[in-house]
Amino acid sequence: MNKRILFVDDEKNVLNGLKRSLRSQQKDWDMSFVLGGQSALEMSYNMDFDAVVTDLRMPGIDGLHVVKELKKHHPEIICIILSGHSDEEMIMQSTGVAHQFLAKPCTTRDLINMLTRIFSLKDFLGNKKLQSLVAGMKTIPSMPETYNKILRQLASPNNSLKEIGDTIKQDPAMTAKILQIVNSAFLGLGRHISDTGEAVSLLGLGIVKSLVLSIGIFSQFDEKKVMDKAFSLEKVWQHSLKVADLARRIAVAENAEKEVVDNSFLAGMLHDIGIIILEEHFSEEYGRVRELAQTKGIPMYQAEYEMFGATHAAVGAYLLGLWALDDPLPSTNTRRFVGAAWMVFRH
Amino acid sequence: MDTLTRLTRRVEREQKARKEAEALLEKKSFELYQSNQELKSLAAELADKEERNRLLLESSSDGIYAIDREGLCSICNPAAAHMLGYESPEQVIGKNAHMLFHHSHQDGSKYPEEECVLQTGLEKEIKLNVLFWRVDGSPIDTECRAAPIKQNGEVVGSVVSFTDISERLETEMQLRQAQKLESIGQLAAGIAHEINTPTQFVNDNIHFLQEAFEDYHKLMSLYDQFLQASEETVQEDKKKEVNLLVEEIDLEYLQEEIPQAISQSIDGLKRIAKIVRAMKEFSHPGEHEKVLIDINNAIETTIDVSRNEWKYHAELETNFDSDLPQVPCLPGEFNQVILNLIVNASHAIADVVTNSGNMGKILISTQQDGDWVEITVSDTGGGVPEEIQGRIFDPFFTTKEVGKGTGQGLAITYSVVVDKHGGTIVLDSQQGVGTVFTVRLPIKVEQLEVQDNE
């Protein structure tokens, strides 16, 4: 089935331009182009959409309002902001509401690539319930100790960007979130940032502080909600950290470029993020996955597939795709290094 | 009577007379002594008084000098001499004050003595800002007070006191600059958006045209083959092929869209060029002199650069008097005034219409009123509460939350209109209805040469 995409802008010329330049996508995408937030909402009542690409500032009903309203009725919808504004405050508000922030002017190629990638990861995940869950996720839980540590560091009068960056680097959840934000086009970097330290210093202390303290981009894991007694967040994160560290060292030993080194570390760090998402929201089922694997003597991923129709890897991949964290140019080397590291520490 | 008796009497008389004379002498001496003493104390008192006057003159940090009716300097204190770059007052006293340190206008042109504004000080008390020249040829901005010196009801000269206000002017300039930077910073994000939006659709259209051209190219090569084939050999299948391609590339759509894509792209590029030009015209870097400007045009420019500030919650209408004469203005500062008023109007409306989806209205009109040009900026915002109307032009007065403005906007607007252009600005505001700011600027430049507040 074709993907349905809603494009919203307050300028007719922009809609015309998008329509023309996306002409070649017509065979795969059903696209609607509407002028202004009000018409967008009206259209969304009668039609389902897989994704919305909207301008941010519009007279009357603005892009944030459109996105929030659409999400209410279609939790699985993919929300992209396409805006010429780089107003810090507005982008902070859209963090956690929209999945990605694209800056105007953005090339047709970039727009098509991004949507295609997200769609394919979504289809790969399959399970509708999981699609909605992942699309609705604002934060990934961190270890309570790490979470409290970062709050303490941010509140301290003599905090340093480096210390804060180091804390975030030790936590996969925070790493993922901070990189999502920094790679959002609002910083206008035009390059992919995979290094947490660099991300924090690009954002600056003030923005990091308000993102964490007022927007709440980080959260802590609530152990009480976990029904799966065999699960330990700490263990998963420790494992991720070990794989990340080793993958990075392998990459360095192989004289890989800095980008590959950073990506290897990042990939190792995030490779189990799907488990955390499943444990946080489907703890009971995930407990049964373990039982299933044991009684049947099958690998975990197979048991996951039997339970959810998807593996934790697909869940993680979709989240990272939505958050623009998947490597846009997947490097075989990165995969090799992380794979090798993973083999050493596999569960 | 014998000789002896006569002699004795004479002696007695003379003795008496002598005594009397001595007594008189003593009395006179005493009187003399007394008056001498008085004179001495008077002299001491006088010296003391003079010393005090001298100390007063010498210690004053204000420059003080006096001129006689011929314009020659009769008194000059060290502060005056020092400020003017002289080592001692003696270098100034006795010389023509105007010729010595008031000889030229700011632009370096000659300032004839008979036109000297300080001459007025021979008739009445005045206060004004004057540019003096130091001995090394550098200028010094001063605030001057001059008053006539009267002796027996007759004016014998004039006393002038002055202070160096270069520092104050510098601070004021920096403050204006800071506010200008603040508003330009604020504008920058909006201007970026005004450029980014057309860039987006021009890009998209060109991408489309590129693809469309490729499709056309395919079709043209097919036509080419078609033409090359001789009449007899025109095959039906070639025809079919062309028809298929025409359908595949959706020729009808292309023929309809291509001209639009081109004209919309041209419009987009025009928009970008316009905003870039407006930005350049708005800032007027380095323009510190009054020049004749087209007020309507300048306002248009400011509307263009500030569009993103108001367009989401207000419509902006203009009602310009097309016969408006040109007005002598500092262009950068005048634009700043209009910008401040537009931004204020826009904020006032935004506060009222927030998230309601309604649009407010800003109306800017210009008209001539005798020797004045009148500019009004009205909004349909919430109005200024009566109790703060008297304070809105005060420096640092703001009702906006911290971080949303320095409170300098209207203060600087006032200072630019009133102090720099000799104009007026008044506020007419009604709560719940809106606010009208009326700026009046003199058309003739002479009116703003001297500020004379008696």
mmCIF file of N, CA and C in Angstrom, chain B residues 104-199:
data_model
loop_
_atom_site.group_PDB
_atom_site.id
_atom_site.type_symbol
_atom_site.label_atom_id
_atom_site.label_comp_id
_atom_site.label_asym_id
_atom_site.label_seq_id
_atom_site.Cartn_x
_atom_site.Cartn_y
_atom_site.Cartn_z
ATOM 1 N N SER B 104 35.245 76.876 13.815
ATOM 2 C CA SER B 104 34.744 76.084 12.682
ATOM 3 C C SER B 104 33.519 75.275 13.084
ATOM 4 N N HIS B 105 32.744 74.917 12.064
ATOM 5 C CA HIS B 105 31.612 74.016 12.278
ATOM 6 C C HIS B 105 32.131 72.594 12.386
ATOM 7 N N GLN B 106 31.213 71.655 12.725
ATOM 8 C CA GLN B 106 31.586 70.252 12.872
ATOM 9 C C GLN B 106 32.256 69.703 11.605
ATOM 10 N N ASP B 107 31.712 70.121 10.446
ATOM 11 C CA ASP B 107 32.251 69.590 9.192
ATOM 12 C C ASP B 107 33.552 70.272 8.782
ATOM 13 N N GLY B 108 34.054 71.179 9.644
ATOM 14 C CA GLY B 108 35.334 71.823 9.360
ATOM 15 C C GLY B 108 35.189 73.138 8.621
ATOM 16 N N SER B 109 33.957 73.488 8.173
ATOM 17 C CA SER B 109 33.786 74.749 7.459
ATOM 18 C C SER B 109 33.884 75.922 8.445
ATOM 19 N N LYS B 110 34.230 77.087 7.883
ATOM 20 C CA LYS B 110 34.476 78.258 8.724
ATOM 21 C C LYS B 110 33.191 78.723 9.422
ATOM 22 N N TYR B 111 33.345 79.146 10.671
ATOM 23 C CA TYR B 111 32.200 79.595 11.463
ATOM 24 C C TYR B 111 32.408 81.082 11.752
ATOM 25 N N PRO B 112 31.801 81.968 10.954
ATOM 26 C CA PRO B 112 32.044 83.407 11.132
ATOM 27 C C PRO B 112 31.588 83.874 12.508
ATOM 28 N N GLU B 113 32.366 84.782 13.095
ATOM 29 C CA GLU B 113 32.107 85.217 14.459
ATOM 30 C C GLU B 113 30.732 85.865 14.598
ATOM 31 N N GLU B 114 30.332 86.593 13.527
ATOM 32 C CA GLU B 114 29.057 87.302 13.651
ATOM 33 C C GLU B 114 27.869 86.340 13.693
ATOM 34 N N GLU B 115 28.097 85.070 13.315
ATOM 35 C CA GLU B 115 26.999 84.093 13.362
ATOM 36 C C GLU B 115 27.030 83.276 14.648
ATOM 37 N N CYS B 116 28.038 83.534 15.500
ATOM 38 C CA CYS B 116 28.258 82.691 16.676
ATOM 39 C C CYS B 116 27.031 82.657 17.586
ATOM 40 N N VAL B 117 26.579 81.443 17.896
ATOM 41 C CA VAL B 117 25.384 81.299 18.735
ATOM 42 C C VAL B 117 25.627 81.839 20.142
ATOM 43 N N LEU B 118 26.889 81.824 20.571
ATOM 44 C CA LEU B 118 27.170 82.262 21.937
ATOM 45 C C LEU B 118 27.005 83.780 22.113
ATOM 46 N N GLN B 119 26.951 84.490 20.972
ATOM 47 C CA GLN B 119 26.688 85.945 21.004
ATOM 48 C C GLN B 119 25.397 86.246 21.767
ATOM 49 N N THR B 120 24.463 85.316 21.618
ATOM 50 C CA THR B 120 23.176 85.485 22.284
ATOM 51 C C THR B 120 23.358 85.654 23.792
ATOM 52 N N GLY B 121 24.469 85.102 24.307
ATOM 53 C CA GLY B 121 24.769 85.191 25.731
ATOM 54 C C GLY B 121 24.988 86.614 26.207
ATOM 55 N N LEU B 122 25.173 87.554 25.279
ATOM 56 C CA LEU B 122 25.317 88.956 25.666
ATOM 57 C C LEU B 122 23.951 89.574 25.973
ATOM 58 N N GLU B 123 22.901 88.887 25.485
ATOM 59 C CA GLU B 123 21.557 89.441 25.679
ATOM 60 C C GLU B 123 20.763 88.704 26.745
ATOM 61 N N LYS B 124 20.907 87.363 26.748
ATOM 62 C CA LYS B 124 20.109 86.592 27.701
ATOM 63 C C LYS B 124 20.837 85.315 28.066
ATOM 64 N N GLU B 125 20.278 84.660 29.091
ATOM 65 C CA GLU B 125 20.868 83.403 29.515
ATOM 66 C C GLU B 125 20.492 82.300 28.537
ATOM 67 N N ILE B 126 21.486 81.533 28.097
ATOM 68 C CA ILE B 126 21.152 80.429 27.189
ATOM 69 C C ILE B 126 21.886 79.154 27.622
ATOM 70 N N LYS B 127 21.344 78.048 27.156
ATOM 71 C CA LYS B 127 22.006 76.756 27.402
ATOM 72 C C LYS B 127 21.930 75.975 26.114
ATOM 73 N N LEU B 128 23.043 75.473 25.652
ATOM 74 C CA LEU B 128 23.035 74.716 24.403
ATOM 75 C C LEU B 128 24.287 73.855 24.283
ATOM 76 N N ASN B 129 24.217 72.906 23.372
ATOM 77 C CA ASN B 129 25.387 72.059 23.104
ATOM 78 C C ASN B 129 26.230 72.695 21.999
ATOM 79 N N VAL B 130 27.518 72.823 22.281
ATOM 80 C CA VAL B 130 28.404 73.535 21.357
ATOM 81 C C VAL B 130 29.650 72.686 21.122
ATOM 82 N N LEU B 131 30.144 72.777 19.903
ATOM 83 C CA LEU B 131 31.388 72.077 19.579
ATOM 84 C C LEU B 131 32.551 73.076 19.631
ATOM 85 N N PHE B 132 33.512 72.840 20.527
ATOM 86 C CA PHE B 132 34.720 73.669 20.578
ATOM 87 C C PHE B 132 35.876 72.906 19.941
ATOM 88 N N TRP B 133 36.921 73.658 19.644
ATOM 89 C CA TRP B 133 38.115 73.026 19.043
ATOM 90 C C TRP B 133 39.288 73.193 19.977
ATOM 91 N N ARG B 134 39.975 72.107 20.242
ATOM 92 C CA ARG B 134 41.159 72.184 21.098
ATOM 93 C C ARG B 134 42.310 72.793 20.297
ATOM 94 N N VAL B 135 43.361 73.145 21.026
ATOM 95 C CA VAL B 135 44.497 73.794 20.379
ATOM 96 C C VAL B 135 45.152 72.837 19.369
ATOM 97 N N ASP B 136 45.043 71.515 19.629
ATOM 98 C CA ASP B 136 45.647 70.558 18.698
ATOM 99 C C ASP B 136 44.730 70.254 17.506
ATOM 100 N N GLY B 137 43.595 70.957 17.431
ATOM 101 C CA GLY B 137 42.713 70.780 16.277
ATOM 102 C C GLY B 137 41.652 69.711 16.452
ATOM 103 N N SER B 138 41.615 69.067 17.642
ATOM 104 C CA SER B 138 40.584 68.044 17.846
ATOM 105 C C SER B 138 39.319 68.697 18.407
ATOM 106 N N PRO B 139 38.144 68.167 18.056
ATOM 107 C CA PRO B 139 36.897 68.764 18.523
ATOM 108 C C PRO B 139 36.515 68.258 19.929
ATOM 109 N N ILE B 140 35.718 69.030 20.623
ATOM 110 C CA ILE B 140 35.255 68.631 21.944
ATOM 111 C C ILE B 140 33.780 69.041 22.080
ATOM 112 N N ASP B 141 32.937 68.051 22.383
ATOM 113 C CA ASP B 141 31.510 68.323 22.535
ATOM 114 C C ASP B 141 31.245 68.853 23.931
ATOM 115 N N THR B 142 30.575 70.008 23.999
ATOM 116 C CA THR B 142 30.330 70.587 25.319
ATOM 117 C C THR B 142 28.876 70.978 25.477
ATOM 118 N N GLU B 143 28.503 71.026 26.754
ATOM 119 C CA GLU B 143 27.227 71.645 27.070
ATOM 120 C C GLU B 143 27.569 73.017 27.651
ATOM 121 N N CYS B 144 27.046 74.089 27.042
ATOM 122 C CA CYS B 144 27.435 75.455 27.387
ATOM 123 C C CYS B 144 26.289 76.227 28.007
ATOM 124 N N ARG B 145 26.636 77.059 29.006
ATOM 125 C CA ARG B 145 25.665 78.032 29.479
ATOM 126 C C ARG B 145 26.333 79.396 29.347
ATOM 127 N N ALA B 146 25.618 80.352 28.797
ATOM 128 C CA ALA B 146 26.179 81.695 28.668
ATOM 129 C C ALA B 146 25.195 82.691 29.249
ATOM 130 N N ALA B 147 25.738 83.750 29.907
ATOM 131 C CA ALA B 147 24.849 84.761 30.492
ATOM 132 C C ALA B 147 25.542 86.103 30.405
ATOM 133 N N PRO B 148 24.773 87.202 30.286
ATOM 134 C CA PRO B 148 25.389 88.527 30.206
ATOM 135 C C PRO B 148 25.980 88.969 31.551
ATOM 136 N N ILE B 149 27.073 89.742 31.493
ATOM 137 C CA ILE B 149 27.630 90.364 32.713
ATOM 138 C C ILE B 149 27.214 91.825 32.678
ATOM 139 N N LYS B 150 26.547 92.269 33.750
ATOM 140 C CA LYS B 150 26.061 93.658 33.756
ATOM 141 C C LYS B 150 26.807 94.467 34.794
ATOM 142 N N GLN B 151 27.145 95.715 34.407
ATOM 143 C CA GLN B 151 27.790 96.620 35.348
ATOM 144 C C GLN B 151 27.006 97.923 35.267
ATOM 145 N N ASN B 152 26.510 98.370 36.409
ATOM 146 C CA ASN B 152 25.648 99.561 36.450
ATOM 147 C C ASN B 152 24.549 99.474 35.390
ATOM 148 N N GLY B 153 23.975 98.304 35.296
ATOM 149 C CA GLY B 153 22.844 98.138 34.378
ATOM 150 C C GLY B 153 23.239 98.041 32.922
ATOM 151 N N GLU B 154 24.550 98.037 32.684
ATOM 152 C CA GLU B 154 24.982 98.008 31.293
ATOM 153 C C GLU B 154 25.739 96.704 31.048
ATOM 154 N N VAL B 155 25.447 96.042 29.894
ATOM 155 C CA VAL B 155 26.112 94.772 29.600
ATOM 156 C C VAL B 155 27.545 95.060 29.164
ATOM 157 N N VAL B 156 28.489 94.459 29.907
ATOM 158 C CA VAL B 156 29.889 94.694 29.541
ATOM 159 C C VAL B 156 30.526 93.450 28.940
ATOM 160 N N GLY B 157 29.806 92.347 29.003
ATOM 161 C CA GLY B 157 30.387 91.123 28.446
ATOM 162 C C GLY B 157 29.477 89.957 28.760
ATOM 163 N N SER B 158 30.049 88.781 28.641
ATOM 164 C CA SER B 158 29.244 87.567 28.844
ATOM 165 C C SER B 158 30.123 86.517 29.496
ATOM 166 N N VAL B 159 29.528 85.735 30.409
ATOM 167 C CA VAL B 159 30.295 84.665 31.033
ATOM 168 C C VAL B 159 29.764 83.333 30.499
ATOM 169 N N VAL B 160 30.717 82.460 30.154
ATOM 170 C CA VAL B 160 30.340 81.168 29.574
ATOM 171 C C VAL B 160 30.915 80.058 30.452
ATOM 172 N N SER B 161 30.080 79.131 30.846
ATOM 173 C CA SER B 161 30.607 77.950 31.545
ATOM 174 C C SER B 161 30.265 76.728 30.706
ATOM 175 N N PHE B 162 31.168 75.792 30.667
ATOM 176 C CA PHE B 162 30.907 74.611 29.832
ATOM 177 C C PHE B 162 31.482 73.341 30.453
ATOM 178 N N THR B 163 30.856 72.206 30.081
ATOM 179 C CA THR B 163 31.374 70.906 30.509
ATOM 180 C C THR B 163 31.562 70.027 29.282
ATOM 181 N N ASP B 164 32.521 69.130 29.412
ATOM 182 C CA ASP B 164 32.829 68.194 28.338
ATOM 183 C C ASP B 164 31.781 67.071 28.381
ATOM 184 N N ILE B 165 30.999 66.921 27.314
ATOM 185 C CA ILE B 165 29.981 65.861 27.327
ATOM 186 C C ILE B 165 30.310 64.755 26.321
ATOM 187 N N SER B 166 31.560 64.725 25.851
ATOM 188 C CA SER B 166 31.936 63.688 24.873
ATOM 189 C C SER B 166 31.618 62.301 25.416
ATOM 190 N N GLU B 167 31.953 62.107 26.707
ATOM 191 C CA GLU B 167 31.759 60.791 27.300
ATOM 192 C C GLU B 167 30.276 60.415 27.339
ATOM 193 N N ARG B 168 29.470 61.422 27.735
ATOM 194 C CA ARG B 168 28.033 61.171 27.810
ATOM 195 C C ARG B 168 27.474 60.852 26.424
ATOM 196 N N LEU B 169 27.933 61.623 25.431
ATOM 197 C CA LEU B 169 27.463 61.364 24.064
ATOM 198 C C LEU B 169 27.891 59.975 23.611
ATOM 199 N N GLU B 170 29.095 59.624 24.017
ATOM 200 C CA GLU B 170 29.621 58.302 23.660
ATOM 201 C C GLU B 170 28.752 57.199 24.261
ATOM 202 N N THR B 171 28.427 57.358 25.553
ATOM 203 C CA THR B 171 27.578 56.371 26.233
ATOM 204 C C THR B 171 26.227 56.285 25.553
ATOM 205 N N GLU B 172 25.676 57.476 25.243
ATOM 206 C CA GLU B 172 24.379 57.489 24.577
ATOM 207 C C GLU B 172 24.454 56.773 23.232
ATOM 208 N N MET B 173 25.569 57.009 22.537
ATOM 209 C CA MET B 173 25.741 56.396 21.231
ATOM 210 C C MET B 173 25.831 54.881 21.383
ATOM 211 N N GLN B 174 26.582 54.464 22.419
ATOM 212 C CA GLN B 174 26.736 53.027 22.638
ATOM 213 C C GLN B 174 25.392 52.380 22.979
ATOM 214 N N LEU B 175 24.603 53.090 23.763
ATOM 215 C CA LEU B 175 23.300 52.573 24.159
ATOM 216 C C LEU B 175 22.408 52.415 22.934
ATOM 217 N N ARG B 176 22.455 53.446 22.068
ATOM 218 C CA ARG B 176 21.661 53.377 20.836
ATOM 219 C C ARG B 176 22.140 52.216 19.972
ATOM 220 N N GLN B 177 23.462 52.090 19.931
ATOM 221 C CA GLN B 177 24.068 51.021 19.130
ATOM 222 C C GLN B 177 23.640 49.663 19.669
ATOM 223 N N ALA B 178 23.648 49.546 20.996
ATOM 224 C CA ALA B 178 23.271 48.273 21.626
ATOM 225 C C ALA B 178 21.834 47.928 21.289
ATOM 226 N N GLN B 179 20.992 48.955 21.339
ATOM 227 C CA GLN B 179 19.580 48.696 21.035
ATOM 228 C C GLN B 179 19.416 48.328 19.569
ATOM 229 N N LYS B 180 20.201 48.984 18.727
ATOM 230 C CA LYS B 180 20.137 48.689 17.294
ATOM 231 C C LYS B 180 20.567 47.251 17.053
ATOM 232 N N LEU B 181 21.662 46.871 17.707
ATOM 233 C CA LEU B 181 22.145 45.504 17.556
ATOM 234 C C LEU B 181 21.113 44.519 18.053
ATOM 235 N N GLU B 182 20.493 44.871 19.184
ATOM 236 C CA GLU B 182 19.484 43.994 19.754
ATOM 237 C C GLU B 182 18.367 43.768 18.751
ATOM 238 N N SER B 183 17.909 44.871 18.145
ATOM 239 C CA SER B 183 16.777 44.690 17.240
ATOM 240 C C SER B 183 17.211 44.044 15.939
ATOM 241 N N ILE B 184 18.464 44.285 15.528
ATOM 242 C CA ILE B 184 18.930 43.613 14.314
ATOM 243 C C ILE B 184 19.087 42.113 14.574
ATOM 244 N N GLY B 185 19.578 41.777 15.779
ATOM 245 C CA GLY B 185 19.688 40.372 16.150
ATOM 246 C C GLY B 185 18.333 39.698 16.115
ATOM 247 N N GLN B 186 17.363 40.432 16.640
ATOM 248 C CA GLN B 186 15.997 39.932 16.670
ATOM 249 C C GLN B 186 15.490 39.767 15.232
ATOM 250 N N LEU B 187 15.833 40.738 14.394
ATOM 251 C CA LEU B 187 15.387 40.681 13.010
ATOM 252 C C LEU B 187 16.060 39.566 12.226
ATOM 253 N N ALA B 188 17.319 39.275 12.602
ATOM 254 C CA ALA B 188 18.117 38.352 11.797
ATOM 255 C C ALA B 188 17.412 37.020 11.599
ATOM 256 N N ALA B 189 16.832 36.483 12.689
ATOM 257 C CA ALA B 189 16.156 35.193 12.588
ATOM 258 C C ALA B 189 14.986 35.285 11.616
ATOM 259 N N GLY B 190 14.249 36.389 11.708
ATOM 260 C CA GLY B 190 13.101 36.572 10.835
ATOM 261 C C GLY B 190 13.517 36.743 9.381
ATOM 262 N N ILE B 191 14.608 37.483 9.182
ATOM 263 C CA ILE B 191 15.090 37.702 7.814
ATOM 264 C C ILE B 191 15.576 36.387 7.219
ATOM 265 N N ALA B 192 16.236 35.571 8.055
ATOM 266 C CA ALA B 192 16.689 34.257 7.584
ATOM 267 C C ALA B 192 15.484 33.466 7.092
ATOM 268 N N HIS B 193 14.407 33.532 7.847
ATOM 269 C CA HIS B 193 13.211 32.805 7.441
ATOM 270 C C HIS B 193 12.660 33.359 6.136
ATOM 271 N N GLU B 194 12.653 34.670 6.009
ATOM 272 C CA GLU B 194 12.142 35.299 4.793
ATOM 273 C C GLU B 194 12.970 34.908 3.568
ATOM 274 N N ILE B 195 14.219 34.540 3.821
ATOM 275 C CA ILE B 195 15.069 34.090 2.714
ATOM 276 C C ILE B 195 14.936 32.582 2.524
ATOM 277 N N ASN B 196 14.856 31.856 3.634
ATOM 278 C CA ASN B 196 14.807 30.393 3.547
ATOM 279 C C ASN B 196 13.561 29.883 2.828
ATOM 280 N N THR B 197 12.433 30.532 3.054
ATOM 281 C CA THR B 197 11.189 30.046 2.457
ATOM 282 C C THR B 197 11.234 30.098 0.924
ATOM 283 N N PRO B 198 11.508 31.266 0.322
ATOM 284 C CA PRO B 198 11.603 31.241 -1.145
ATOM 285 C C PRO B 198 12.714 30.327 -1.649
ATOM 286 N N THR B 199 13.832 30.246 -0.901
ATOM 287 C CA THR B 199 14.910 29.362 -1.341
ATOM 288 C C THR B 199 14.395 27.925 -1.438
#
